[in-house]
Coordinates of C-alpha atoms and ligand atoms in Angstrom, one line a residue:
M1 CA 15.3 -26.6 -15.7
K2 CA 17.8 -28.8 -14.0
R3 CA 18.7 -28.4 -10.4
R4 CA 22.4 -28.0 -9.5
T5 CA 23.2 -29.4 -6.1
F6 CA 25.4 -27.2 -4.2
V7 CA 27.9 -27.0 -1.6
T8 CA 27.6 -29.1 1.5
S9 CA 31.2 -28.9 2.6
A10 CA 32.2 -26.3 5.2
L11 CA 34.9 -25.0 2.8
G12 CA 32.5 -24.6 0.0
A13 CA 29.9 -22.9 2.2
A14 CA 32.5 -20.5 3.4
A15 CA 33.6 -19.7 -0.1
I16 CA 30.0 -18.9 -1.1
S17 CA 29.0 -16.9 1.9
S18 CA 32.1 -14.8 1.3
V19 CA 30.7 -13.7 -2.1
P20 CA 28.6 -10.7 -1.4
Y21 CA 25.3 -10.7 -3.2
T22 CA 26.1 -7.3 -4.7
S23 CA 29.2 -8.4 -6.6
A24 CA 28.1 -11.6 -8.3
S25 CA 30.0 -12.3 -11.5
A26 CA 28.0 -12.5 -14.7
A27 CA 28.8 -16.2 -14.7
N28 CA 27.3 -17.2 -11.4
L29 CA 25.1 -15.8 -8.7
P30 CA 24.9 -16.6 -5.0
A31 CA 21.3 -17.0 -3.8
K32 CA 19.5 -17.9 -0.6
T33 CA 17.6 -21.1 -0.2
L34 CA 14.3 -21.6 1.6
S35 CA 16.1 -22.9 4.7
G36 CA 18.5 -20.0 4.8
G37 CA 21.4 -21.8 3.1
E38 CA 23.2 -20.5 0.0
I39 CA 23.5 -21.9 -3.5
I40 CA 25.1 -20.7 -6.7
L41 CA 23.0 -20.2 -9.7
S42 CA 24.9 -20.6 -13.0
D43 CA 24.7 -18.1 -15.8
A44 CA 23.1 -20.8 -18.0
E45 CA 20.4 -21.5 -15.5
I46 CA 19.6 -17.9 -15.1
K47 CA 19.6 -17.4 -18.8
E48 CA 17.2 -20.4 -19.3
L49 CA 14.8 -18.8 -16.8
G50 CA 15.2 -15.4 -18.4
D51 CA 14.5 -16.8 -21.9
S52 CA 11.3 -18.5 -20.5
L53 CA 9.8 -15.2 -19.3
R54 CA 8.0 -12.6 -21.3
G55 CA 8.8 -10.0 -18.6
P56 CA 12.4 -9.0 -17.6
L57 CA 14.5 -11.1 -15.2
L58 CA 16.7 -8.8 -13.2
R59 CA 19.9 -9.7 -11.4
P60 CA 22.0 -7.3 -9.3
T61 CA 23.9 -6.1 -12.4
S62 CA 20.8 -5.5 -14.5
A63 CA 19.5 -2.0 -15.4
G64 CA 16.4 -1.4 -13.4
Y65 CA 17.4 -3.8 -10.5
N66 CA 17.7 -1.0 -7.9
E67 CA 14.3 0.4 -8.7
A68 CA 12.7 -3.0 -8.8
R69 CA 13.9 -4.0 -5.3
K70 CA 12.4 -0.9 -3.6
I71 CA 9.1 -1.2 -1.9
W72 CA 6.9 1.4 -0.2
N73 CA 8.4 1.1 3.2
G74 CA 11.9 2.4 2.9
A75 CA 12.9 0.5 6.1
W76 CA 13.5 -2.5 3.8
N77 CA 15.2 -0.9 0.9
D78 CA 18.6 -2.3 1.8
R79 CA 17.4 -5.8 0.9
R80 CA 19.0 -7.2 -2.3
P81 CA 17.3 -10.2 -3.9
A82 CA 19.5 -12.4 -6.1
L83 CA 16.8 -12.3 -8.8
V84 CA 13.7 -10.2 -9.5
A85 CA 11.3 -12.0 -12.0
R86 CA 9.1 -9.2 -13.3
C87 CA 6.3 -11.4 -14.5
S88 CA 4.1 -10.2 -17.4
G89 CA 1.5 -13.1 -17.3
I90 CA 0.4 -16.4 -15.8
K91 CA 3.0 -18.4 -17.7
D92 CA 5.8 -16.2 -16.3
V93 CA 4.5 -16.8 -12.8
I94 CA 4.4 -20.5 -13.3
N95 CA 8.0 -20.6 -14.8
A96 CA 9.3 -18.5 -11.9
V97 CA 7.7 -20.8 -9.4
E98 CA 9.1 -23.8 -11.1
F99 CA 12.6 -22.3 -11.2
A100 CA 12.4 -21.3 -7.5
R101 CA 11.1 -24.7 -6.5
T102 CA 13.7 -26.6 -8.5
H103 CA 16.5 -24.5 -6.9
D104 CA 15.0 -24.4 -3.5
L105 CA 15.1 -20.6 -3.6
L106 CA 13.6 -18.3 -0.9
V107 CA 10.7 -16.5 -2.6
A108 CA 9.0 -13.2 -1.9
L109 CA 5.8 -12.2 -3.7
R110 CA 5.2 -8.7 -4.8
G111 CA 1.9 -7.2 -5.8
G112 CA 1.5 -3.6 -4.9
G113 CA 4.7 -3.6 -2.7
H114 CA 3.0 -2.1 0.4
S115 CA 3.9 -4.8 2.9
I116 CA 4.7 -2.8 6.0
S117 CA 6.9 -5.6 7.4
G118 CA 8.8 -5.9 4.1
K119 CA 7.6 -9.4 3.2
S120 CA 7.5 -8.6 -0.6
I121 CA 11.3 -8.2 -0.8
C122 CA 14.0 -10.5 0.4
D123 CA 17.8 -10.7 0.7
G124 CA 19.4 -13.2 -1.6
G125 CA 16.2 -15.0 -2.8
M126 CA 13.9 -14.4 -5.7
V127 CA 11.2 -11.9 -5.9
I128 CA 8.2 -13.0 -8.0
D129 CA 7.2 -9.4 -8.9
M130 CA 3.7 -9.1 -10.4
S131 CA 3.6 -5.3 -10.5
L132 CA 3.7 -5.3 -14.3
M133 CA 0.5 -7.4 -14.3
D134 CA -1.8 -4.4 -13.8
S135 CA -4.9 -4.7 -15.9
V136 CA -8.4 -4.1 -14.6
H137 CA -11.3 -5.3 -16.6
V138 CA -14.7 -4.1 -15.4
D139 CA -17.9 -5.9 -16.6
P140 CA -20.6 -3.2 -15.9
F141 CA -23.4 -5.6 -16.8
A142 CA -22.4 -8.3 -14.3
K143 CA -21.1 -5.6 -11.9
T144 CA -17.7 -7.4 -11.5
A145 CA -14.1 -6.5 -11.9
R146 CA -11.2 -8.8 -12.9
V147 CA -8.0 -7.5 -11.5
E148 CA -4.4 -8.7 -12.0
P149 CA -2.1 -8.9 -8.9
G150 CA -0.1 -5.7 -9.7
V151 CA -3.2 -3.5 -9.7
L152 CA -3.2 -0.6 -7.2
L153 CA -6.4 0.4 -5.5
G154 CA -6.7 3.7 -7.3
A155 CA -6.7 2.0 -10.6
L156 CA -9.5 -0.4 -9.4
D157 CA -11.5 2.5 -8.0
R158 CA -11.0 4.6 -11.2
A159 CA -12.0 1.8 -13.6
S160 CA -15.0 0.8 -11.5
Q161 CA -16.2 4.4 -11.0
H162 CA -16.2 4.9 -14.7
F163 CA -19.4 2.8 -14.6
G164 CA -20.6 4.3 -11.2
L165 CA -19.4 1.1 -9.4
A166 CA -17.0 0.3 -6.6
T167 CA -16.0 -2.4 -4.2
T168 CA -14.5 -2.1 -0.7
A169 CA -10.9 -1.0 -1.0
G170 CA -8.4 0.6 1.4
V171 CA -8.0 4.3 2.1
V172 CA -4.6 4.9 0.4
S173 CA -4.9 4.6 -3.4
H174 CA -1.3 3.5 -4.0
T175 CA -1.8 0.3 -1.9
G176 CA -1.9 -3.0 -3.9
A177 CA -5.2 -4.8 -4.3
A178 CA -3.4 -8.2 -4.0
G179 CA -2.0 -8.2 -0.5
L180 CA -4.8 -6.0 0.9
T181 CA -7.5 -8.5 -0.4
L182 CA -5.7 -11.7 0.8
G183 CA -5.5 -10.3 4.4
G184 CA -9.1 -9.1 4.6
G185 CA -9.4 -5.6 3.1
I186 CA -10.6 -2.8 5.4
G187 CA -12.1 0.3 3.8
R188 CA -14.8 3.0 3.7
L189 CA -17.3 0.8 2.0
Q190 CA -17.0 -2.1 4.5
R191 CA -20.0 -1.3 6.7
K192 CA -22.2 -1.1 3.7
H193 CA -20.7 -3.9 1.5
G194 CA -18.4 -5.9 3.8
L195 CA -14.7 -6.4 3.7
T196 CA -12.9 -6.7 0.4
I197 CA -12.9 -10.5 0.9
D198 CA -16.7 -10.4 1.1
N199 CA -16.7 -9.1 -2.4
F200 CA -13.9 -11.4 -3.6
I201 CA -15.7 -13.9 -5.7
S202 CA -13.1 -15.9 -7.5
A203 CA -9.3 -16.2 -7.9
D204 CA -7.0 -17.8 -10.4
V205 CA -4.1 -19.3 -8.5
V206 CA -0.7 -20.8 -9.3
T207 CA 0.0 -23.3 -6.6
P208 CA 3.5 -23.8 -5.1
D209 CA 3.7 -27.1 -7.1
G210 CA 3.0 -25.2 -10.3
R211 CA -0.6 -26.1 -11.0
F212 CA -3.1 -23.5 -12.1
L213 CA -6.4 -23.5 -10.3
R214 CA -9.6 -21.5 -10.1
A215 CA -10.9 -20.9 -6.6
S216 CA -14.5 -19.7 -5.9
D217 CA -17.6 -20.8 -4.0
Q218 CA -18.0 -23.4 -6.7
D219 CA -14.4 -24.5 -7.4
N220 CA -11.8 -25.5 -4.8
Q221 CA -14.0 -24.0 -2.1
D222 CA -11.5 -24.9 0.6
L223 CA -8.9 -22.8 -1.1
M224 CA -11.3 -19.9 -1.6
W225 CA -12.1 -19.9 2.1
G226 CA -8.4 -19.6 2.9
L227 CA -7.7 -16.8 0.4
R228 CA -10.4 -14.8 2.1
G229 CA -8.1 -13.6 5.0
G230 CA -5.4 -16.3 5.1
G231 CA -2.9 -14.1 3.2
G232 CA -0.4 -15.2 0.6
N233 CA 0.0 -18.7 2.2
F234 CA -1.6 -21.0 -0.3
G235 CA -0.8 -19.9 -3.8
I236 CA 0.0 -17.0 -6.0
V237 CA -3.1 -15.3 -7.2
T238 CA -2.8 -14.2 -10.8
S239 CA -6.4 -12.8 -11.0
F240 CA -8.9 -11.5 -8.5
E241 CA -12.6 -11.2 -9.3
Y242 CA -14.6 -8.8 -7.3
Q243 CA -18.3 -8.0 -6.9
L244 CA -19.0 -4.3 -7.5
H245 CA -21.8 -2.1 -6.3
R246 CA -23.4 1.2 -7.2
V247 CA -21.5 3.9 -5.4
G248 CA -21.4 7.7 -5.9
P249 CA -19.9 9.0 -8.1
K250 CA -20.3 11.6 -5.3
V251 CA -20.6 10.7 -1.7
L252 CA -21.0 13.0 1.4
N253 CA -17.6 13.8 2.8
V254 CA -17.6 14.4 6.6
S255 CA -14.4 15.9 8.1
F256 CA -13.9 17.5 11.5
M257 CA -10.5 18.5 13.0
Y258 CA -10.0 19.6 16.6
P259 CA -7.2 20.8 18.8
I260 CA -5.2 17.9 20.2
S261 CA -5.9 19.2 23.7
D262 CA -9.5 18.2 23.1
A263 CA -8.6 14.7 22.0
K264 CA -10.2 12.9 25.0
D265 CA -13.5 14.6 24.6
V266 CA -13.4 14.0 20.8
L267 CA -12.8 10.3 21.2
N268 CA -15.4 9.9 23.9
F269 CA -17.9 11.8 21.8
Y270 CA -17.0 9.7 18.8
F271 CA -17.6 6.3 20.4
D272 CA -21.0 7.5 21.6
F273 CA -21.9 9.0 18.3
N274 CA -20.9 5.9 16.4
M275 CA -23.2 3.6 18.2
N276 CA -26.2 2.4 16.2
T277 CA -25.3 4.4 13.0
P278 CA -26.6 3.0 9.7
D279 CA -24.4 1.0 7.4
D280 CA -24.3 3.9 4.9
L281 CA -22.4 6.0 7.4
Y282 CA -18.7 5.2 7.8
I283 CA -17.1 7.5 10.4
G284 CA -13.6 6.9 11.8
A285 CA -11.6 8.9 14.3
G286 CA -8.0 9.4 15.3
M287 CA -5.2 11.7 16.2
A288 CA -2.2 12.9 14.1
I289 CA 1.0 14.8 14.8
P290 CA 2.9 15.9 11.8
P291 CA 6.7 16.4 12.3
G292 CA 7.3 19.5 14.5
E293 CA 3.7 20.3 15.0
S294 CA 1.4 20.0 18.0
G295 CA -1.1 17.8 16.1
F296 CA -4.9 17.4 16.0
A297 CA -7.7 15.0 16.7
M298 CA -10.2 14.2 14.0
I299 CA -13.5 12.6 13.2
S300 CA -13.9 11.9 9.6
G301 CA -15.6 9.6 7.0
C302 CA -18.4 9.7 4.6
Y303 CA -22.0 8.9 3.9
F304 CA -23.0 6.8 1.0
G305 CA -26.8 7.5 1.0
D306 CA -28.9 10.5 0.2
F307 CA -27.1 13.7 1.2
A308 CA -30.0 15.2 3.1
D309 CA -30.2 12.1 5.2
G310 CA -26.5 12.2 5.8
E311 CA -26.7 15.8 6.9
R312 CA -29.4 15.0 9.4
L313 CA -27.4 12.0 10.8
I314 CA -24.3 14.1 11.4
E315 CA -26.2 16.9 13.1
P316 CA -24.8 15.9 16.6
L317 CA -21.3 16.1 15.1
R318 CA -21.9 19.6 13.9
K319 CA -23.0 20.7 17.4
F320 CA -20.1 19.0 19.2
G321 CA -17.0 21.0 20.4
K322 CA -15.0 23.7 18.7
P323 CA -13.4 22.2 15.5
L324 CA -10.4 23.9 14.0
F325 CA -11.7 22.9 10.6
S326 CA -14.8 21.2 9.3
N327 CA -16.1 20.1 5.9
V328 CA -19.3 18.4 5.1
A329 CA -19.8 18.4 1.3
P330 CA -20.2 16.1 -1.6
I331 CA -17.0 14.8 -3.0
E332 CA -16.1 12.4 -5.9
Y333 CA -15.6 9.0 -4.3
V334 CA -12.3 8.5 -6.3
D335 CA -11.0 11.8 -4.9
L336 CA -11.9 10.8 -1.3
Q337 CA -10.1 7.5 -1.8
K338 CA -6.9 9.4 -2.8
R339 CA -7.0 11.9 0.0
N340 CA -4.5 10.2 2.3
D341 CA -2.0 9.4 -0.5
R342 CA 0.4 12.3 0.1
N343 CA 0.7 11.6 3.8
N344 CA 1.9 8.1 3.0
A345 CA 4.8 8.9 0.7
H346 CA 6.9 6.0 -0.8
G347 CA 10.4 5.4 0.6
H348 CA 10.0 6.9 4.1
H349 CA 10.6 4.6 7.0
Y350 CA 7.4 3.2 8.6
Y351 CA 6.3 1.1 11.5
A352 CA 2.8 0.2 12.6
K353 CA 0.8 -2.0 14.9
S354 CA -2.9 -2.8 14.9
G355 CA -5.5 -4.4 17.1
F356 CA -9.2 -4.9 17.5
F357 CA -11.5 -3.4 20.2
T358 CA -14.9 -4.6 21.1
D359 CA -15.5 -2.6 24.2
I360 CA -14.1 0.9 24.6
E361 CA -13.3 1.8 28.1
T362 CA -12.4 5.3 29.2
A363 CA -9.0 4.0 30.3
V364 CA -8.2 3.1 26.7
I365 CA -8.9 6.7 25.6
D366 CA -6.9 8.1 28.5
N367 CA -4.0 5.9 27.7
A368 CA -4.2 6.5 24.0
V369 CA -4.3 10.3 24.4
D370 CA -1.8 10.8 27.3
R371 CA 0.9 8.7 25.5
F372 CA 0.4 10.2 22.1
T373 CA 3.5 12.3 21.3
G374 CA 5.4 13.5 18.3
T375 CA 8.9 14.7 17.4
D376 CA 10.4 17.2 15.0
S377 CA 10.9 14.5 12.4
R378 CA 8.2 11.8 13.0
R379 CA 4.7 11.7 11.7
T380 CA 2.6 9.9 14.2
L381 CA -0.9 8.7 13.5
L382 CA -3.6 6.8 15.5
L383 CA -6.5 5.7 13.3
I384 CA -9.8 4.1 14.4
S385 CA -11.8 2.3 11.8
P386 CA -15.4 1.3 12.6
F387 CA -16.4 -2.3 12.0
G388 CA -20.0 -3.6 12.4
G389 CA -22.6 -3.3 9.6
E390 CA -22.1 -5.9 6.8
V391 CA -18.7 -7.0 8.2
G392 CA -20.3 -8.2 11.4
R393 CA -23.1 -10.1 9.7
V394 CA -20.6 -12.7 8.4
A395 CA -19.7 -15.5 10.9
N396 CA -16.1 -15.5 12.2
D397 CA -15.5 -18.9 10.6
A398 CA -17.2 -18.2 7.2
T399 CA -14.0 -16.9 5.9
A400 CA -10.4 -17.1 7.2
F401 CA -10.7 -13.6 8.6
P402 CA -11.6 -14.2 12.2
H403 CA -12.4 -10.8 13.7
R404 CA -16.0 -10.2 12.5
D405 CA -17.3 -9.6 15.9
T406 CA -15.0 -6.6 16.6
Q407 CA -16.3 -3.1 16.8
Y408 CA -13.2 -1.1 15.9
Q409 CA -9.8 -1.7 14.3
I410 CA -7.2 0.6 15.9
E411 CA -3.8 1.2 14.3
I412 CA -0.8 3.2 15.4
S413 CA 1.7 4.1 12.7
S414 CA 4.7 6.3 12.5
G415 CA 6.8 7.5 9.6
W416 CA 10.1 9.3 9.3
E417 CA 12.8 9.9 6.7
D418 CA 16.2 9.5 8.5
A419 CA 17.2 5.9 8.9
E420 CA 19.3 6.9 12.0
L421 CA 16.0 7.6 13.9
S422 CA 14.6 4.2 13.2
D423 CA 15.4 2.5 16.5
G424 CA 14.0 5.2 18.6
N425 CA 10.8 5.6 16.6
V426 CA 10.2 1.9 16.4
Q427 CA 10.7 1.6 20.1
W428 CA 8.3 4.5 20.7
C429 CA 5.6 2.8 18.7
R430 CA 6.1 -0.5 20.4
N431 CA 5.9 1.1 23.9
Y432 CA 2.8 3.0 22.9
W433 CA 1.2 -0.2 21.6
D434 CA 2.2 -2.2 24.7
A435 CA 0.2 0.3 26.8
L436 CA -2.9 -0.1 24.6
E437 CA -2.8 -3.8 23.8
P438 CA -4.1 -5.0 27.1
F439 CA -7.4 -3.3 26.3
T440 CA -7.8 -5.0 22.9
S441 CA -9.3 -8.4 22.1
G442 CA -5.7 -9.6 21.7
G443 CA -6.0 -10.0 17.9
F444 CA -4.4 -8.0 15.2
Y445 CA -4.9 -7.4 11.5
V446 CA -2.5 -9.7 9.6
N447 CA -1.9 -7.0 7.0
F448 CA -0.3 -4.9 9.7
M449 CA 1.5 -7.7 11.3
V450 CA 5.2 -7.2 12.3
D451 CA 7.6 -10.1 12.9
Q452 CA 7.2 -10.0 16.7
Q453 CA 3.6 -11.1 16.3
Q454 CA 4.3 -14.2 14.2
E455 CA 4.3 -16.4 17.3
K456 CA 0.8 -15.1 18.1
L457 CA -0.6 -16.0 14.7
N458 CA -2.3 -19.2 15.9
E459 CA -4.1 -17.2 18.7
N460 CA -4.9 -14.4 16.2
Y461 CA -6.8 -16.7 13.8
R462 CA -8.8 -18.0 16.7
G463 CA -11.0 -21.1 15.8
N464 CA -9.9 -20.8 12.1
Y465 CA -6.2 -21.7 12.7
D466 CA -6.5 -25.5 12.5
R467 CA -8.4 -25.2 9.2
L468 CA -5.7 -22.9 7.8
V469 CA -3.0 -25.4 8.8
A470 CA -4.9 -28.2 7.0
L471 CA -5.1 -26.0 3.9
K472 CA -1.4 -25.2 4.2
N473 CA -0.6 -28.9 4.5
K474 CA -2.6 -29.5 1.4
Y475 CA -1.5 -26.6 -0.9
D476 CA 2.0 -25.7 0.4
P477 CA 3.4 -28.5 2.5
T478 CA 7.0 -27.4 2.1
N479 CA 6.2 -23.8 3.2
F480 CA 7.4 -22.5 -0.2
L481 CA 5.3 -19.4 0.5
R482 CA 6.8 -18.4 3.9
L483 CA 7.4 -14.6 3.6
N484 CA 4.0 -13.6 4.9
A485 CA 1.9 -13.9 8.2
N486 CA 3.1 -17.5 8.0
I487 CA 0.8 -20.5 8.6
E488 CA 3.3 -23.2 9.2
P489 CA 2.6 -26.6 7.8
T490 CA 2.6 -29.6 10.1
V491 CA 3.4 -32.4 7.5
Ligands
LIG1 C1 0.0 3.3 3.1 C2 -0.8 2.1 3.4 C3 -2.2 2.1 3.6 C4 -2.9 1.0 3.9 N1 -4.2 1.1 4.0 C5 -5.0 -0.1 4.2 C6 -6.4 0.0 4.3 O1 -7.0 1.1 4.1 N2 -7.0 -1.2 4.4 C7 -6.4 -2.4 4.5 O2 -7.1 -3.4 4.7 N3 -5.1 -2.4 4.5 C8 -4.3 -1.3 4.4 N4 -3.0 -1.4 4.3 C9 -2.3 -2.7 4.6 C10 -2.2 -3.4 3.3 O3 -3.4 -4.2 3.1 C11 -1.0 -4.4 3.2 O4 0.2 -3.6 3.4 C12 -1.0 -5.2 2.0 O5 -0.1 -6.3 2.1 C13 -0.6 -4.4 0.8 O6 -0.7 -5.2 -0.4 P1 0.3 -5.1 -1.6 O7 -0.1 -6.0 -2.7 O8 0.5 -3.6 -1.9 O9 1.6 -5.6 -0.8 P2 2.9 -6.5 -1.3 O10 3.9 -5.9 -0.4 O11 3.1 -6.5 -2.7 O12 2.5 -7.9 -0.7 C14 2.3 -8.1 0.6 C15 2.1 -9.6 0.8 O13 0.9 -10.1 0.2 C16 1.1 -11.3 -0.4 N5 0.8 -11.2 -1.9 C17 1.0 -10.2 -2.6 N6 0.7 -10.5 -3.9 C18 0.2 -11.7 -3.9 C19 -0.3 -12.6 -4.9 N7 -0.5 -12.2 -6.1 N8 -0.6 -13.9 -4.5 C20 -0.5 -14.3 -3.2 N9 0.0 -13.5 -2.3 C21 0.4 -12.2 -2.6 C22 2.5 -11.8 -0.1 O14 2.5 -12.6 1.1 C23 3.2 -10.5 0.2 O15 4.3 -10.6 1.1 C24 -2.2 -0.3 4.1 C25 -0.8 -0.3 3.9 C26 -0.1 0.8 3.6 C27 1.3 0.7 3.4

């Protein structure tokens, strides 16, 4: 693929920028470069790329383009990439990378498409879309799973549970395994089996310079260290291998809902209850206000051990307060993992912020409860996920994920349908978080990072940042992969 050099004159640049991305002729296509400039891709160049791919290459005039450019968070659905390369295998990914590099194109990587900050879609550049690469291969003898980058968590859970196995995965089954894993991977099994990255044993990777590498504790160990929490900064992962464990198929579901007016007592009780619980018990807490309702507080989770032991452990919970609803009963693990799906519908507008807490002060609870409000149209959620257990037994610098010593991850998120309400709802969320943030350790989960936090990324990675920069310098010195929680190269 030859590179066409494009316009440097002001006149040419003006001519190109006046061509809207939406109305590119079949013969040429304006596209955005890595540095934010614009180039024109010729029809012949696009055709050459299209012919080299097994999967479809979509441009704005192609059938299926509008569906392919939509991601889970509807806030970003006005973005219009110049090209969407719907890869169907490793060679497609390599060819797409080669083309983007040759033409200096801005690139977004799409796995499951759940980037809250919209990093898996871009305006004018090229999306390397791996959502069609969605095979899961479970080896029940070795207790491992090999997963392509378009796999959603529900498919991983389902295929693994077929053999009574599972690995740590997030709590909404339509989230992608790829992005979730590369940022850390928080889920119900984490206290028992660690974060997803603690079960991430190898990766096949296409590097920004087009090489194909294996990363594991034996091969390219430095890269493997960075993939365990450093996000999509170093290469494009075409296969994830996970360690699986015996789980279920039934686990003990634990759900209690209380009036929102009891929220302070509920959260205070929760933090006391959750101290010194065994790794088999994963209990979170939170508050939710559905649109137009008064809302509720909750304590919920599950127990992975013997049900009778679980019942005994949660006895204090049964005796606490006056729940509106409670359920303690065995449930299929795959069903539990799908339970939040409907409350996280595709295409709504969402905003979220997260942080880590080590010490819980009463003032945090007071602030969190007093400021927690809803509207007729916004769904508002505060979710507390317990850390500790196996997560905390790994050193902060053993993987790129630097928050092992935290006790809780707290996340505020809101969702609404009407785009006109976005400014107000985003601002509400920011204000809410501004009041809580001083009580946190200052760090945040990169998978919930919003653009405002990019400048705090160095601080967030704590002692691991310099090592991440060295890796970036080695594997991606031109910052080809920059639509992410971006580790900026220094070479
Ligand atoms: C409804 C919902 C629930 C969630 N629940 C949880 C949870 O329980 N636990 C948790 O830990 N997180 C959770 N998250 C956060 C989630 O981990 C991130 O949104 C994650 O980025 C989603 O991955 P994805 O593949 O779907 O995303 P995508 O939008 O496809 O990708 C996000 C980013 O990941 C990188 N990336 C994707 N694919 C590749 C690849 N093949 N190679 C290299 N880099 C790649 C890119 O930088 C990309 O911008 C949740 C998010 C949502 C929206």
